[in-house]
Coordinates of C-alpha atoms and ligand atoms in Angstrom, one line a residue:
M1 CA 1.3 -9.7 6.8
S2 CA 5.2 -10.8 5.4
P3 CA 7.8 -9.1 6.3
E4 CA 8.5 -7.8 3.4
H5 CA 4.7 -5.9 4.1
T6 CA 5.7 -4.2 6.5
Q7 CA 8.5 -2.9 5.7
L8 CA 6.4 -1.0 3.2
I9 CA 4.2 -0.2 5.8
D10 CA 7.2 1.5 7.5
G11 CA 8.2 3.8 4.8
A12 CA 4.5 4.8 3.8
L13 CA 3.7 5.6 7.9
R14 CA 7.3 7.5 8.2
S15 CA 8.0 9.2 5.3
G16 CA 6.1 12.5 6.9
P17 CA 4.0 12.9 10.6
V18 CA -0.2 13.1 8.4
I19 CA -1.4 11.0 5.5
P20 CA -3.9 13.3 3.6
V21 CA -7.2 11.4 3.5
L22 CA -8.3 12.6 0.4
V23 CA -12.1 11.5 -1.0
I24 CA -12.3 13.0 -4.5
E25 CA -15.5 13.3 -6.8
R26 CA -13.4 14.7 -10.0
T27 CA -11.2 12.2 -12.1
D28 CA -9.5 15.3 -13.4
D29 CA -8.7 17.2 -9.2
A30 CA -6.5 14.1 -8.6
V31 CA -3.4 15.0 -10.8
P32 CA -3.3 18.1 -9.6
L33 CA -4.6 18.0 -5.6
A34 CA -2.0 15.1 -5.4
R35 CA 0.7 17.9 -7.4
A36 CA 0.0 20.4 -4.4
L37 CA 0.0 18.3 -2.0
L38 CA 3.6 16.4 -3.0
A39 CA 4.9 20.6 -3.8
G40 CA 4.0 20.7 0.1
G41 CA 5.9 18.3 1.0
V42 CA 3.8 14.6 1.4
R43 CA 4.3 12.2 -0.5
V44 CA 1.9 9.5 1.4
L45 CA -2.3 10.3 -0.8
E46 CA -4.9 7.8 0.8
V47 CA -7.5 7.6 -2.1
T48 CA -10.7 6.4 -0.1
L49 CA -12.8 4.2 -2.6
R50 CA -16.2 6.3 -1.4
T51 CA -16.1 7.5 -5.4
P52 CA -16.8 5.4 -8.4
N53 CA -14.1 6.9 -9.9
A54 CA -12.2 5.8 -7.1
L55 CA -10.1 3.3 -9.1
E56 CA -9.4 4.9 -12.2
V57 CA -7.5 8.0 -9.9
I58 CA -6.2 5.5 -8.6
T59 CA -4.5 4.2 -11.6
L60 CA -3.5 7.6 -13.6
L61 CA -1.8 9.0 -10.0
A62 CA 0.2 5.4 -10.2
R63 CA 0.8 6.6 -14.0
Q64 CA 1.3 9.9 -13.7
V65 CA 2.9 11.1 -10.6
P66 CA 5.1 8.0 -9.1
D67 CA 7.0 10.1 -7.1
A68 CA 3.3 9.6 -4.9
I69 CA 2.7 6.5 -3.0
V70 CA -1.3 6.0 -3.4
A71 CA -2.3 4.6 -0.7
A72 CA -6.4 3.1 -1.1
G73 CA -8.5 3.7 1.3
T74 CA -12.2 2.3 3.6
I75 CA -11.0 -1.3 2.1
T76 CA -13.8 -3.1 4.1
T77 CA -13.5 -6.6 1.5
P78 CA -10.9 -8.7 -0.4
E79 CA -12.5 -7.8 -3.3
Q80 CA -11.4 -4.6 -3.7
W81 CA -8.7 -5.4 -1.9
D82 CA -8.0 -6.5 -4.6
A83 CA -9.2 -4.3 -6.8
A84 CA -7.2 -1.4 -5.3
A85 CA -4.0 -3.3 -5.8
R86 CA -4.8 -4.1 -9.8
A87 CA -5.4 0.0 -9.7
G88 CA -1.9 0.8 -8.6
A89 CA -2.3 0.8 -5.2
R90 CA 1.2 0.3 -3.1
L91 CA -0.8 -0.2 0.1
G92 CA -4.4 -0.2 1.5
V93 CA -5.8 1.3 4.8
S94 CA -9.5 -0.3 5.7
P95 CA -11.8 0.9 8.8
G96 CA -11.9 -2.4 10.1
L97 CA -11.5 -5.9 10.7
T98 CA -13.6 -8.1 9.5
P99 CA -13.2 -12.1 9.2
R100 CA -12.9 -12.0 6.0
L101 CA -10.9 -10.1 5.6
L102 CA -8.9 -11.8 7.9
D103 CA -9.4 -14.7 6.2
A104 CA -7.7 -13.3 3.1
A105 CA -4.3 -12.1 4.9
P106 CA -1.9 -14.4 4.2
H107 CA -2.6 -14.3 0.2
A108 CA -2.5 -10.3 0.8
P109 CA -2.0 -9.0 -2.7
M110 CA -0.5 -5.8 -1.1
P111 CA 0.4 -4.3 2.7
L112 CA -2.2 -3.1 4.2
L113 CA -2.8 -1.3 7.2
P114 CA -6.6 -2.4 8.7
G115 CA -8.8 -0.4 11.7
V116 CA -9.2 -0.7 14.5
A117 CA -10.7 0.3 18.5
T118 CA -10.6 -2.7 20.9
A119 CA -8.4 -4.5 22.5
S120 CA -10.2 -7.6 20.8
E121 CA -9.8 -5.9 17.1
L122 CA -6.0 -5.4 17.9
M123 CA -5.4 -10.3 18.9
S124 CA -7.4 -10.9 16.3
A125 CA -5.2 -8.4 13.7
M126 CA -2.0 -9.4 15.7
D127 CA -3.0 -13.3 15.3
A128 CA -3.5 -12.9 11.9
G129 CA 0.7 -11.2 12.2
F130 CA -0.3 -7.3 11.1
S131 CA 1.5 -5.2 13.5
R132 CA 1.0 -1.9 12.0
F133 CA -2.3 0.0 12.1
K134 CA -5.1 2.6 11.6
F135 CA -6.9 3.4 15.2
F136 CA -10.2 4.9 14.0
P137 CA -12.3 6.8 14.5
A138 CA -9.3 8.0 17.2
Q139 CA -11.0 11.0 19.1
Q140 CA -14.8 9.4 18.7
A141 CA -12.7 5.4 20.3
G142 CA -11.0 6.9 23.3
G143 CA -8.4 9.1 21.6
M144 CA -5.4 9.6 23.4
P145 CA -5.9 7.8 26.4
M146 CA -6.8 4.8 24.7
L147 CA -3.3 4.5 22.4
K148 CA -1.4 4.9 25.8
A149 CA -4.0 2.1 27.2
F150 CA -3.1 -0.4 24.6
G151 CA 0.7 1.0 25.1
G152 CA 0.3 -2.1 28.3
P153 CA -1.1 -5.3 27.0
F154 CA 0.2 -4.3 23.3
P155 CA 3.9 -2.3 23.1
E156 CA 4.8 -3.9 19.3
A157 CA 1.6 -2.9 18.2
V158 CA 2.3 0.5 16.2
F159 CA -0.2 2.6 14.7
C160 CA -2.2 5.9 12.6
P161 CA -4.8 7.4 14.5
T162 CA -7.0 9.3 12.6
G163 CA -10.9 10.6 12.9
G164 CA -10.9 13.4 14.7
I165 CA -7.5 14.5 14.0
S166 CA -6.2 17.9 13.7
P167 CA -3.8 20.6 13.6
D168 CA -4.5 21.4 17.4
N169 CA -3.9 18.0 18.8
A170 CA -1.8 16.0 15.9
P171 CA 1.2 17.3 17.7
D172 CA 0.2 15.8 20.4
Y173 CA -0.8 12.3 19.1
L174 CA 2.3 12.2 17.6
A175 CA 4.4 12.2 21.4
L176 CA 3.0 8.5 22.0
P177 CA 5.3 5.8 21.7
N178 CA 2.8 4.2 20.0
V179 CA 2.4 6.6 17.8
A180 CA 3.5 6.9 14.0
C181 CA 2.2 9.2 12.2
V182 CA -1.7 10.6 12.0
G183 CA -4.9 10.9 9.2
G184 CA -6.9 13.7 8.5
S185 CA -8.6 14.8 6.0
W186 CA -8.2 18.7 6.9
L187 CA -5.0 19.2 4.0
A188 CA -8.4 18.7 1.1
P189 CA -10.8 20.1 1.9
A190 CA -14.2 19.6 0.1
E191 CA -14.0 23.6 -1.0
A192 CA -10.4 23.8 -2.0
V193 CA -10.7 20.9 -3.8
R194 CA -13.6 22.4 -6.1
E195 CA -12.6 25.8 -6.4
G196 CA -9.1 24.8 -7.4
D197 CA -7.6 26.7 -5.1
W198 CA -4.0 24.0 -4.6
D199 CA -1.9 26.8 -3.3
R200 CA -3.9 26.4 0.2
I201 CA -3.8 22.6 -0.6
T202 CA -0.1 23.3 -0.6
Q203 CA 0.1 25.8 1.9
L204 CA -1.6 23.2 4.4
A205 CA 0.5 20.8 3.4
Q206 CA 3.4 22.9 3.9
A207 CA 2.8 22.9 7.1
A208 CA 1.0 19.2 8.1
A209 CA 4.3 18.3 6.6
A210 CA 6.5 20.2 9.4
L211 CA 4.0 19.0 12.0
L212 CA 6.2 17.5 15.5
P213 CA 5.3 15.8 18.8
R214 CA 4.5 18.3 21.6
Ligands
3PG1 C1 -11.8 8.6 7.1 O1 -12.6 9.2 6.5 O2 -11.3 8.3 7.4 C2 -11.5 9.4 8.3 O3 -12.6 9.6 9.3 C3 -11.4 11.1 8.4 O4 -11.6 12.0 9.3 P1 -11.5 13.7 9.0 O5 -12.0 14.0 8.5 O6 -11.8 13.4 11.2 O7 -9.8 14.0 9.0

């Protein structure tokens, strides 16, 4: 990871306490959803590559919602890393880290926040020059005690825990010295997106943007 890429990741991780994880089924929902989140003060949007239209959505948001920092989530292969960068994503997020992704790191088309859940994965990623990570799935993989334990041998590693995070436990995660922000899907509930309830999403975003460490 080049210093420029690390800087870009840090900018994204520090732009607010919560990165919303988005699964956008209908392309037409993308722009109003992104604007609703921005109106609530949330700028970094993780569009997961879990729907067939995800790259199209990323391109649309990059063009039509320039104030958003669009991240591509659920990157599992170097091909997706490239494709998402070409589509207009500014950074990528992966749920885990494979040898193929590690091999591609020196030619990274955009910064990547790789997912890790164990000390060994963290060590492989640090060997490849990564120092900022998605801790995934956070609650299921050991939660706050695991992050506190990582802080001993790996004091330079910075995390965005994701998976099982809610407005209730986010403030405790945010208080950990090695946590920059958290990720979560609760800002864009599927039914609110389906019904076009953008006001509700703006309210959820406002509440998330105001979360403080406890
Ligand atoms: C993800 O899908 O990347 C995260 O698991 C989101 O997890 P959550 O739905 O528990 O917030």
